[in-house]
Amino acid sequence: MEILVAPKLKKYRKIGLALGGGGARGFALIGAVRAFEEANIKFDYISGTSIGSVIGAMLAFGVTSQEMQDIATKIRVKDIRKNVIPFMPSSTENIEKIITQTVGDINIEDLKTPFCAVAVDMISGNEVDITKGRLCKALAGSCAVPTVFNAVEFEDKLLFDGGLQNTIPADVLRKLGCDAVVSIDINSTRGNGTDSKKYFDLLMASVRVMMKSNAIKGYLNSDIIVKPDLKRFSASKTTGMLEMIEEGYNATKKMIPEIKNLFRKKKLKKHWWSLKRYTDD
């Protein structure tokens, strides 16, 4: 007797959100979250690098854009860096404290939406895509810019900022099984140098130059890229926070129709012509 058996097919496409790094320009991501809320858009997976990992984790937990903005308006540089002595890296203790005060001391697996934080392990020199373990440590590691912060011990690794190797982690979402990816690039001055002789300005310029090439794979793995115009804002200062939030909101809102098209195509059709044949002897 010949039996036709339908193969197991994915009924829905999975759509992911990749949030790029960019220091204080990450405030723009809060505006992007507000635009997604208004459009009732929810993603299947979220990934983030540096500040993108912090906003991404909050979104994955269920923190609203208004709650994020309320937290952001209270933050000063001294609340992030434990010491501001030149040439002296700070611990990430204050970053971890902000995270645990917001979502609790939880593991990544406890988030409502599957999430990945991207960092770099300085022992192996490899990118680390973190999908499990203590959330505050993973995010602190993803944000730990070398010479600004100390490396973060995470399991058997020593983590630094993920932007060193993957500033727009769209490819990570592909590896996790996403069929389509929306990315937000908040670093509009990536690749730009500086004529400043100041230590921190030179440091940030060198990081921008390094990130230029690794951003390419983020673009290649994205279906839609939202790129707020943040050139007039500093990546190292909170000045203009509300304006950055609005820039992120406006840039994302313009792209909502295109993003919604991804979701309209979300349901996959079953192809019954692909049924497998089994013969019962």
XYZ file of N, CA and C in Angstrom:
843
model
N 0.848 -1.194 0.000
C 0.000 0.000 0.000
C 0.885 1.247 0.000
N 0.575 2.176 -0.867
C 1.342 3.422 -0.962
C 0.704 4.494 -0.075
N 1.545 5.136 0.755
C 1.059 6.149 1.697
C 1.751 7.476 1.412
N 0.968 8.532 1.353
C 1.532 9.872 1.193
C 1.609 10.551 2.556
N 2.804 11.031 2.907
C 3.004 11.670 4.211
C 3.517 13.086 3.998
N 2.834 14.048 4.585
C 3.256 15.452 4.450
C 4.509 15.711 5.269
N 5.525 16.362 4.685
C 6.724 16.698 5.449
C 6.425 17.783 6.465
N 7.264 17.869 7.490
C 7.083 18.923 8.486
C 7.654 20.219 7.920
N 6.785 21.185 7.714
C 7.204 22.463 7.161
C 6.971 23.581 8.167
N 7.844 24.605 8.098
C 7.616 25.779 8.932
C 6.375 26.495 8.418
N 5.432 26.740 9.308
C 4.198 27.408 8.894
C 4.406 28.910 8.740
N 5.324 29.459 9.530
C 5.546 30.901 9.497
C 7.024 31.209 9.314
N 7.289 32.304 8.607
C 8.657 32.807 8.534
C 8.995 33.433 9.877
N 10.254 33.372 10.235
C 10.708 34.023 11.463
C 11.419 35.321 11.083
N 11.033 36.393 11.759
C 11.577 37.716 11.448
C 12.319 38.258 12.665
N 13.566 38.676 12.441
C 14.406 39.135 13.541
C 14.728 40.615 13.477
N 15.118 41.162 14.627
C 15.509 42.570 14.754
C 16.943 42.634 15.261
N 17.826 43.281 14.500
C 19.226 43.450 14.894
C 19.476 44.911 15.254
N 19.944 45.144 16.480
C 20.198 46.505 16.961
C 21.698 46.745 17.040
N 22.174 47.706 16.261
C 23.597 47.978 16.197
C 24.115 48.800 17.362
N 25.448 48.849 17.459
C 26.092 49.621 18.514
C 26.374 51.045 18.069
N 26.636 51.923 19.053
C 26.906 53.318 18.707
C 26.992 54.229 19.911
N 27.293 53.653 21.079
C 27.445 54.480 22.271
C 26.165 55.205 22.643
N 26.303 56.480 23.006
C 25.150 57.266 23.458
C 24.107 57.458 22.364
N 24.499 57.245 21.121
C 23.520 57.339 20.034
C 22.462 56.236 20.138
N 22.714 55.287 21.014
C 21.749 54.220 21.252
C 20.416 54.718 21.781
N 20.366 55.969 22.249
C 19.073 56.524 22.685
C 18.068 56.513 21.530
N 18.581 56.591 20.304
C 17.698 56.568 19.130
C 16.927 55.260 19.039
N 17.492 54.196 19.590
C 16.821 52.892 19.550
C 15.529 52.901 20.360
N 15.480 53.753 21.379
C 14.248 53.869 22.177
C 13.117 54.400 21.298
N 13.450 55.366 20.449
C 12.454 55.887 19.518
C 11.995 54.827 18.533
N 12.928 53.976 18.104
C 12.570 52.884 17.194
C 11.587 51.930 17.859
N 11.835 51.624 19.123
C 10.934 50.737 19.870
C 9.537 51.349 19.940
N 9.474 52.673 20.145
C 8.163 53.344 20.193
C 7.415 53.187 18.865
N 8.145 53.313 17.765
C 7.512 53.159 16.449
C 6.989 51.736 16.252
N 7.748 50.745 16.729
C 7.293 49.353 16.628
C 6.046 49.124 17.484
N 6.031 49.739 18.668
C 4.863 49.603 19.556
C 3.608 50.168 18.889
N 3.733 51.352 18.321
C 2.581 51.998 17.679
C 2.041 51.166 16.513
N 2.954 50.486 15.817
C 2.553 49.675 14.663
C 2.211 48.242 15.061
N 2.315 47.958 16.366
C 2.039 46.611 16.886
C 2.911 45.554 16.201
N 4.178 45.889 16.016
C 5.132 44.968 15.399
C 5.940 44.271 16.484
N 5.938 42.955 16.450
C 6.704 42.156 17.405
C 7.574 41.170 16.635
N 8.823 41.080 17.046
C 9.785 40.243 16.339
C 9.929 38.874 17.003
N 10.342 37.892 16.192
C 10.510 36.530 16.704
C 11.838 36.361 17.438
N 12.865 37.093 16.986
C 14.192 37.046 17.600
C 14.746 38.466 17.646
N 15.620 38.716 18.626
C 16.285 40.016 18.732
C 17.764 39.778 19.008
N 18.629 40.529 18.328
C 20.062 40.489 18.629
C 20.543 41.917 18.837
N 21.650 42.068 19.560
C 22.165 43.405 19.805
C 23.646 43.411 20.088
N 24.291 44.494 19.690
C 25.706 44.716 19.970
C 25.844 45.982 20.797
N 26.649 45.922 21.860
C 26.933 47.088 22.691
C 25.633 47.691 23.238
N 25.392 48.987 23.053
C 24.153 49.586 23.563
C 22.934 48.926 22.922
N 23.101 48.412 21.708
C 22.008 47.690 21.053
C 21.608 46.443 21.807
N 22.576 45.833 22.502
C 22.250 44.638 23.291
C 21.424 45.013 24.516
N 21.690 46.175 25.095
C 20.947 46.619 26.283
C 19.494 46.929 25.916
N 19.311 47.734 24.869
C 17.945 48.067 24.437
C 17.232 46.812 23.942
N 17.951 45.966 23.232
C 17.358 44.729 22.723
C 16.890 43.807 23.824
N 17.698 43.681 24.878
C 17.321 42.819 26.001
C 16.104 43.374 26.731
N 16.062 44.692 26.892
C 14.895 45.304 27.543
C 13.632 45.056 26.723
N 13.754 45.205 25.398
C 12.611 44.940 24.521
C 12.195 43.473 24.623
N 13.171 42.581 24.656
C 12.881 41.149 24.753
C 12.236 40.791 26.088
N 12.517 41.582 27.112
C 11.925 41.352 28.435
C 10.495 41.881 28.502
N 10.227 42.933 27.707
C 8.892 43.532 27.733
C 8.869 44.950 28.273
N 10.053 45.572 28.435
C 10.119 46.964 28.887
C 9.601 47.860 27.759
N 8.732 48.799 28.071
C 8.162 49.676 27.045
C 9.121 50.814 26.706
N 8.867 51.467 25.578
C 9.712 52.592 25.174
C 9.635 53.734 26.187
N 8.465 53.963 26.774
C 8.327 55.027 27.764
C 9.131 54.700 29.014
N 9.105 53.444 29.423
C 9.906 53.026 30.581
C 11.392 53.174 30.279
N 11.800 52.820 29.061
C 13.204 52.993 28.670
C 13.598 54.461 28.708
N 12.717 55.327 28.208
C 13.012 56.756 28.195
C 13.097 57.310 29.614
N 12.230 56.850 30.490
C 12.265 57.300 31.888
C 13.595 56.933 32.540
N 14.087 55.739 32.235
C 15.379 55.295 32.778
C 16.500 56.140 32.188
N 16.449 56.347 30.863
C 17.512 57.062 30.161
C 17.659 58.501 30.635
N 16.547 59.174 30.917
C 16.608 60.586 31.316
C 17.286 60.781 32.675
N 17.395 59.715 33.436
C 18.027 59.810 34.758
C 19.514 59.458 34.718
N 19.991 58.952 33.578
C 21.363 58.454 33.491
C 22.341 59.571 33.139
N 23.457 59.606 33.850
C 24.568 60.493 33.543
C 25.808 59.633 33.327
N 26.838 60.230 32.733
C 28.063 59.468 32.459
C 28.608 58.834 33.731
N 28.541 59.567 34.845
C 29.062 59.041 36.108
C 28.257 57.841 36.602
N 27.025 57.706 36.096
C 26.211 56.553 36.481
C 26.616 55.299 35.712
N 27.370 55.482 34.639
C 27.788 54.355 33.803
C 29.224 53.955 34.108
N 30.112 54.940 34.123
C 31.520 54.661 34.447
C 31.743 54.854 35.937
N 32.403 53.871 36.546
C 32.608 53.943 37.991
C 33.678 54.973 38.345
N 34.630 55.176 37.449
C 35.584 56.263 37.660
C 35.794 56.958 36.320
N 36.098 58.227 36.363
C 36.289 59.001 35.132
C 37.717 59.535 35.055
N 38.659 58.796 35.658
C 40.065 59.183 35.605
C 40.603 58.861 34.212
N 41.218 59.816 33.524
C 41.751 59.560 32.182
C 42.708 58.366 32.169
N 42.653 57.573 31.106
C 43.518 56.405 30.893
C 43.263 55.279 31.885
N 42.251 55.427 32.732
C 41.958 54.399 33.736
C 40.613 53.743 33.409
N 40.628 52.504 32.900
C 39.363 51.828 32.579
C 38.491 51.655 33.814
N 37.200 51.732 33.601
C 36.234 51.564 34.685
C 35.700 50.140 34.690
N 35.239 49.696 35.837
C 34.537 48.414 35.884
C 33.147 48.615 35.275
N 32.504 47.527 34.929
C 31.151 47.605 34.347
C 30.077 47.416 35.416
N 30.464 47.561 36.661
C 29.542 47.324 37.777
C 28.280 48.181 37.680
N 28.448 49.458 37.288
C 27.278 50.342 37.211
C 26.338 49.950 36.071
N 26.905 49.475 34.960
C 26.069 48.995 33.852
C 25.235 47.814 34.319
N 25.886 46.883 35.002
C 25.195 45.693 35.505
C 24.093 46.076 36.494
N 24.374 47.108 37.295
C 23.394 47.556 38.288
C 22.145 48.116 37.610
N 22.337 48.931 36.570
C 21.193 49.503 35.840
C 20.336 48.393 35.248
N 20.988 47.375 34.709
C 20.265 46.266 34.077
C 19.463 45.479 35.106
N 20.099 45.138 36.227
C 19.398 44.332 37.239
C 18.274 45.124 37.907
N 18.451 46.441 38.035
C 17.372 47.261 38.598
C 16.174 47.339 37.654
N 16.429 47.160 36.367
C 15.355 47.277 35.369
C 14.621 45.961 35.143
N 15.374 44.873 34.953
C 14.732 43.593 34.614
C 14.975 42.502 35.653
N 15.829 42.794 36.641
C 16.157 41.781 37.639
C 17.423 41.030 37.260
N 17.947 40.272 38.195
C 19.161 39.480 37.945
C 18.736 38.143 37.339
N 18.485 38.157 36.040
C 17.921 36.991 35.365
C 18.899 36.436 34.327
N 18.558 35.298 33.769
C 19.314 34.716 32.671
C 18.674 35.097 31.340
N 19.457 35.044 30.288
C 18.943 35.363 28.953
C 17.767 34.469 28.601
N 17.824 33.221 29.038
C 16.743 32.268 28.748
C 15.410 32.691 29.354
N 15.439 33.600 30.336
C 14.205 34.037 31.001
C 13.471 35.137 30.232
N 14.097 35.690 29.200
C 13.463 36.754 28.424
C 12.275 36.212 27.634
N 11.313 37.081 27.359
C 10.085 36.651 26.677
C 10.309 36.367 25.193
N 11.275 37.061 24.597
C 11.612 36.865 23.188
C 13.032 36.327 23.101
N 13.292 35.312 22.270
C 14.657 34.795 22.116
C 15.627 35.925 21.775
N 16.779 35.937 22.458
C 17.688 37.077 22.377
C 19.138 36.619 22.318
N 19.955 37.398 21.611
C 21.392 37.120 21.529
C 22.176 38.417 21.704
N 23.117 38.414 22.651
C 24.029 39.543 22.846
C 25.366 39.187 22.200
N 25.948 40.131 21.481
C 27.201 39.879 20.769
C 28.357 40.570 21.482
N 29.416 39.807 21.735
C 30.616 40.338 22.377
C 31.830 39.701 21.704
N 33.021 40.072 22.169
C 34.261 39.483 21.660
C 35.040 38.916 22.836
N 35.493 37.680 22.706
C 36.303 37.036 23.738
C 37.769 37.359 23.471
N 38.410 38.093 24.372
C 39.787 38.508 24.158
C 40.782 37.379 24.390
N 40.343 36.275 24.964
C 41.239 35.126 25.142
C 41.427 34.409 23.808
N 40.316 34.139 23.139
C 40.379 33.442 21.849
C 40.467 34.400 20.667
N 40.021 35.645 20.885
C 39.975 36.610 19.797
C 38.762 36.451 18.909
N 37.810 35.622 19.329
C 36.640 35.318 18.506
C 35.387 36.055 18.972
N 34.471 36.249 18.049
C 33.144 36.763 18.379
C 32.405 35.732 19.218
N 31.640 36.210 20.186
C 30.835 35.324 21.026
C 29.379 35.755 20.911
N 28.529 34.843 20.469
C 27.092 35.106 20.362
C 26.411 34.445 21.554
N 25.985 35.262 22.521
C 25.530 34.749 23.815
C 24.008 34.627 23.848
N 23.528 33.409 23.973
C 22.082 33.154 24.010
C 21.633 32.529 25.325
N 22.566 32.361 26.244
C 22.188 31.830 27.555
C 23.183 32.317 28.597
N 22.778 32.276 29.846
C 23.641 32.730 30.923
C 23.143 34.026 31.540
N 23.896 34.522 32.507
C 23.489 35.690 33.280
C 23.417 36.940 32.403
N 22.252 37.537 32.336
C 21.996 38.640 31.411
C 22.871 39.854 31.674
N 22.957 40.298 32.919
C 23.692 41.538 33.213
C 25.161 41.423 32.817
N 25.760 40.247 32.985
C 27.159 40.032 32.614
C 27.333 40.015 31.097
N 26.393 39.363 30.409
C 26.465 39.296 28.948
C 26.360 40.690 28.336
N 25.431 41.505 28.840
C 25.246 42.854 28.311
C 26.430 43.752 28.650
N 26.949 43.612 29.860
C 28.118 44.407 30.255
C 29.301 44.084 29.353
N 29.476 42.794 29.046
C 30.559 42.389 28.155
C 30.382 42.941 26.757
N 29.152 42.943 26.276
C 28.861 43.456 24.938
C 29.120 44.956 24.840
N 29.041 45.661 25.986
C 29.211 47.123 26.027
C 30.616 47.573 26.425
N 31.478 46.650 26.794
C 32.771 47.003 27.387
C 33.786 47.452 26.333
N 33.768 48.735 26.009
C 34.728 49.300 25.054
C 36.129 49.220 25.660
N 37.108 48.645 24.951
C 38.468 48.537 25.489
C 39.041 49.894 25.880
N 39.742 49.937 26.988
C 40.376 51.101 27.629
C 39.370 52.027 28.299
N 38.088 51.932 27.935
C 37.052 52.692 28.638
C 36.532 51.854 29.804
N 36.358 50.552 29.544
C 35.911 49.616 30.579
C 36.868 48.436 30.673
N 36.897 47.829 31.833
C 37.626 46.579 31.993
C 36.884 45.463 31.269
N 37.615 44.436 30.880
C 36.973 43.265 30.281
C 36.073 42.607 31.324
N 35.042 41.923 30.854
C 34.065 41.287 31.740
C 34.256 39.776 31.728
N 34.421 39.199 32.902
C 34.539 37.744 33.002
C 33.154 37.122 32.850
N 33.044 36.216 31.893
C 31.773 35.541 31.630
C 32.087 34.080 31.338
N 31.720 33.222 32.294
C 32.059 31.803 32.210
C 33.575 31.680 32.042
N 34.047 31.075 30.941
C 35.497 30.933 30.764
C 36.052 31.956 29.777
N 35.314 33.038 29.588
C 35.696 34.032 28.587
C 35.968 35.392 29.222
N 36.649 36.238 28.471
C 36.950 37.604 28.896
C 36.394 38.524 27.809
N 35.269 39.159 28.100
C 34.506 39.845 27.061
C 34.807 41.336 26.928
N 34.849 41.768 25.662
C 34.885 43.180 25.309
C 33.766 43.466 24.307
N 33.602 44.738 24.002
C 32.531 45.226 23.120
C 32.416 44.414 21.822
N 31.191 43.972 21.523
C 30.952 43.184 20.320
C 31.172 43.947 19.033
N 31.142 45.297 19.110
C 31.348 46.108 17.922
C 32.722 45.951 17.305
N 33.665 45.379 18.047
C 35.003 45.152 17.506
C 34.965 44.187 16.326
N 33.967 43.292 16.323
C 33.874 42.319 15.228
C 32.519 42.282 14.533
N 31.461 42.740 15.194
C 30.133 42.635 14.585
C 29.233 43.748 15.101
N 29.281 44.874 14.439
C 28.562 46.047 14.945
C 27.076 46.065 14.596
N 26.671 45.316 13.555
C 25.244 45.171 13.212
C 24.972 43.672 13.093
N 24.551 43.023 14.171
C 24.518 41.552 14.223
C 23.337 40.888 13.506
N 23.178 41.213 12.224
C 22.097 40.609 11.438
C 22.396 39.149 11.108
N 23.682 38.845 10.841
C 24.054 37.468 10.485
C 23.767 36.491 11.615
N 23.846 36.985 12.852
C 23.558 36.144 14.016
C 22.120 35.636 13.950
N 21.212 36.507 13.540
C 19.798 36.131 13.447
C 19.572 35.109 12.341
N 20.322 35.218 11.262
C 20.236 34.216 10.194
C 20.645 32.845 10.735
N 21.722 32.835 11.515
C 22.196 31.568 12.093
C 21.168 30.974 13.048
N 20.400 31.840 13.706
C 19.383 31.370 14.649
C 18.100 30.925 13.949
N 18.054 31.089 12.632
C 16.909 30.584 11.880
C 15.950 31.622 11.348
N 16.314 32.905 11.414
C 15.414 33.940 10.887
C 15.424 33.947 9.360
N 14.248 34.115 8.795
C 14.102 34.177 7.341
C 14.237 35.601 6.821
N 13.969 36.578 7.670
C 14.078 37.987 7.289
C 14.583 38.776 8.493
N 15.349 39.839 8.219
C 15.966 40.619 9.300
C 15.796 42.116 9.055
N 15.358 42.814 10.102
C 15.312 44.279 10.115
C 16.456 44.747 11.009
N 17.313 45.619 10.500
C 18.447 46.110 11.288
C 18.353 47.617 11.490
N 18.858 48.066 12.630
C 18.919 49.508 12.893
C 20.378 49.894 13.096
N 20.859 50.774 12.229
C 22.244 51.232 12.256
C 22.272 52.646 12.823
N 22.824 52.792 14.025
C 22.833 54.106 14.680
C 24.191 54.802 14.594
N 25.133 54.186 13.879
C 26.473 54.765 13.824
C 26.717 55.418 12.471
N 26.157 56.609 12.280
C 26.249 57.272 10.986
C 27.623 57.849 10.673
N 28.536 57.866 11.635
C 29.887 58.382 11.368
C 30.908 57.249 11.353
N 30.432 56.020 11.170
C 31.350 54.879 11.125
C 32.382 55.087 10.023
N 33.648 54.885 10.362
C 34.716 55.037 9.379
C 35.333 56.421 9.371
N 34.689 57.394 10.003
C 35.222 58.763 10.030
C 36.408 58.875 10.976
N 37.399 59.644 10.569
C 38.544 59.901 11.431
C 38.297 61.137 12.288
N 39.370 61.747 12.796
C 39.248 62.951 13.620
C 40.528 63.768 13.516
N 40.398 65.091 13.632
C 41.595 65.934 13.661
C 41.944 66.318 15.098
N 41.205 65.736 16.046
C 41.456 66.018 17.463
C 42.697 65.273 17.943
N 43.387 65.858 18.910
C 44.555 65.201 19.510
C 44.203 64.599 20.872
N 42.945 64.752 21.279
C 42.532 64.246 22.583
C 42.481 62.724 22.574
N 42.872 62.149 23.702
C 42.971 60.690 23.817
C 41.661 59.995 23.471
N 40.558 60.421 24.091
C 39.293 59.716 23.897
C 38.789 59.880 22.461
N 38.981 61.061 21.877
C 38.552 61.282 20.493
C 39.322 60.383 19.536
N 40.620 60.240 19.779
C 41.445 59.364 18.946
C 41.040 57.905 19.118
N 40.731 57.541 20.359
C 40.304 56.167 20.635
C 39.017 55.846 19.886
N 38.034 56.730 19.990
C 36.749 56.482 19.345
C 36.880 56.487 17.821
N 37.768 57.334 17.298
C 37.984 57.356 15.848
C 38.582 56.039 15.374
N 39.519 55.497 16.155
C 40.128 54.216 15.773
C 39.101 53.094 15.799
N 38.201 53.136 16.776
C 37.135 52.128 16.853
C 36.196 52.266 15.653
N 35.870 53.506 15.266
C 34.984 53.732 14.117
C 35.578 53.167 12.831
N 36.879 53.366 12.664
C 37.552 52.857 11.468
C 37.494 51.330 11.439
N 37.732 50.696 12.588
C 37.677 49.230 12.659
C 36.287 48.706 12.343
N 35.270 49.426 12.801
C 33.899 48.946 12.644
C 33.375 49.078 11.219
N 34.029 49.905 10.406
C 33.518 50.151 9.056
C 33.425 48.864 8.247
N 34.497 48.060 8.271
C 34.498 46.840 7.459
C 33.570 45.778 8.020
N 33.492 45.667 9.368
C 32.645 44.594 9.903
C 31.159 44.925 9.835
N 30.835 46.178 9.494
C 29.421 46.539 9.328
C 28.860 46.019 8.011
N 29.752 45.714 7.071
C 29.300 45.283 5.744
C 28.470 44.011 5.826
N 28.921 43.045 6.647
C 28.160 41.788 6.726
C 26.782 42.024 7.345
N 26.669 43.051 8.197
C 25.367 43.390 8.759
C 24.410 43.860 7.674
N 24.924 44.682 6.767
C 24.101 45.172 5.661
C 23.720 44.036 4.714
N 24.669 43.157 4.437
C 24.418 42.058 3.504
C 23.384 41.070 4.035
N 23.276 40.967 5.358
C 22.348 40.007 5.961
C 21.023 40.634 6.380
N 20.798 41.889 5.997
C 19.561 42.591 6.375
C 18.629 42.734 5.175
N 17.337 42.565 5.424
C 16.332 42.822 4.392
C 15.951 44.297 4.383
N 15.893 44.881 5.573
C 15.559 46.302 5.721
C 16.525 46.909 6.734
N 17.046 48.096 6.409
C 17.943 48.791 7.337
C 17.372 50.169 7.648
N 17.195 50.434 8.928
C 16.751 51.750 9.394
C 18.003 52.505 9.827
N 18.192 53.706 9.291
C 19.419 54.446 9.579
C 19.100 55.888 9.967
N 18.873 56.142 11.256
C 18.610 57.517 11.712
C 19.815 58.418 11.441
N 19.570 59.674 11.147
C 20.647 60.638 10.918
C 21.091 61.195 12.270
N 22.199 60.651 12.773
C 22.667 61.026 14.112
C 24.046 61.674 14.080
N 24.469 62.140 12.920
C 25.827 62.678 12.776
C 26.098 63.849 13.709
N 25.075 64.623 14.005
C 25.296 65.824 14.832
C 25.386 65.506 16.322
N 25.186 64.252 16.688
C 25.238 63.859 18.099
C 26.516 63.080 18.407
N 27.015 63.261 19.621
C 28.215 62.549 20.060
C 27.864 61.145 20.545
N 28.763 60.202 20.265
C 28.566 58.831 20.740
C 28.989 58.682 22.195
N 29.604 59.738 22.755
C 30.119 59.638 24.122
C 29.449 60.600 25.105
N 28.399 61.321 24.649
C 27.714 62.264 25.534
C 26.205 62.057 25.464
N 25.539 62.342 26.576
C 24.081 62.182 26.616
C 23.347 63.438 26.138
N 24.102 64.476 25.776
C 23.491 65.714 25.278
C 22.650 65.431 24.029
N 21.431 65.945 24.017
C 20.558 65.735 22.860
C 19.800 64.421 22.910
N 19.680 63.858 24.097
C 19.033 62.550 24.257
C 17.630 62.503 23.642
N 16.790 63.465 23.989
C 15.408 63.448 23.500
C 15.348 63.623 21.985
N 16.270 64.435 21.444
C 16.322 64.613 19.994
C 16.732 63.314 19.309
N 17.670 62.583 19.919
C 18.088 61.293 19.350
C 16.931 60.295 19.360
N 16.174 60.299 20.444
C 15.009 59.406 20.525
C 14.034 59.720 19.396
N 13.808 61.020 19.153
C 12.889 61.415 18.081
C 13.432 61.046 16.704
N 14.749 61.177 16.521
C 15.355 60.789 15.239
C 15.136 59.297 14.982
N 15.335 58.500 16.037
C 15.121 57.062 15.902
C 13.678 56.728 15.593
N 12.778 57.453 16.243
C 11.342 57.238 16.021
C 10.949 57.592 14.587
N 11.371 58.764 14.133
C 10.983 59.232 12.800
C 11.557 58.351 11.694
N 12.831 57.970 11.848
C 13.463 57.125 10.826
C 12.787 55.763 10.743
N 12.416 55.216 11.898
C 11.763 53.904 11.924
C 10.338 53.993 11.397
N 9.634 55.052 11.786
C 8.241 55.213 11.345
C 8.146 55.267 9.821
N 9.134 55.900 9.180
C 9.135 55.979 7.716
C 9.243 54.597 7.074
N 9.895 53.679 7.793
C 10.126 52.344 7.238
C 9.051 51.336 7.633
N 8.103 51.750 8.467
C 7.071 50.820 8.950
C 6.311 50.129 7.814
N 5.898 50.845 6.746
C 5.191 50.145 5.665
C 6.001 48.996 5.066
N 7.306 49.231 4.857
C 8.160 48.170 4.314
C 8.308 47.024 5.305
N 8.452 47.366 6.585
C 8.595 46.329 7.606
C 7.317 45.507 7.704
N 6.175 46.179 7.617
C 4.897 45.450 7.669
C 4.750 44.486 6.495
N 5.340 44.835 5.357
C 5.289 43.938 4.205
C 5.984 42.613 4.502
N 7.062 42.670 5.287
C 7.735 41.430 5.691
C 6.787 40.553 6.492
N 5.998 41.192 7.352
C 5.075 40.440 8.198
C 3.863 39.941 7.413
N 3.468 40.665 6.373
C 2.350 40.194 5.543
C 2.728 38.925 4.791
N 4.006 38.790 4.510
C 4.492 37.597 3.812
C 4.867 36.490 4.788
N 4.545 36.727 6.068
C 5.055 35.835 7.104
C 4.524 34.415 7.006
N 3.242 34.249 6.605
C 2.675 32.912 6.530
C 3.162 32.206 5.274
N 3.662 31.005 5.444
C 4.165 30.225 4.321
C 3.104 29.274 3.805
N 3.099 29.084 2.507
C 2.162 28.140 1.912
C 2.741 26.730 1.971
N 1.871 25.757 2.169
C 2.304 24.365 2.124
C 2.322 23.902 0.666
N 3.378 23.222 0.297
C 3.485 22.710 -1.058
C 3.212 21.211 -1.031
N 1.989 20.843 -1.342
C 1.607 19.439 -1.232
C 2.273 18.577 -2.300
N 2.796 19.211 -3.348
C 3.488 18.426 -4.359
C 4.801 17.857 -3.841
N 5.246 18.351 -2.667
C 6.512 17.868 -2.116
C 6.318 16.711 -1.142
N 5.103 16.126 -1.114
C 4.844 15.006 -0.218
C 5.792 13.848 -0.506
N 6.246 13.222 0.572
C 7.127 12.064 0.438
C 6.295 10.801 0.244
N 6.824 9.866 -0.510
C 6.123 8.612 -0.750
C 6.753 7.499 0.088
N 5.895 6.743 0.744
C 6.337 5.585 1.507
C 5.551 4.381 1.011
N 6.193 3.260 0.881
C 5.529 2.045 0.427
C 5.474 1.037 1.549
N 4.270 0.572 1.846
C 4.064 -0.444 2.869
C 4.123 -1.811 2.196
N 5.175 -2.547 2.479
C 5.317 -3.868 1.881
C 4.361 -4.856 2.527
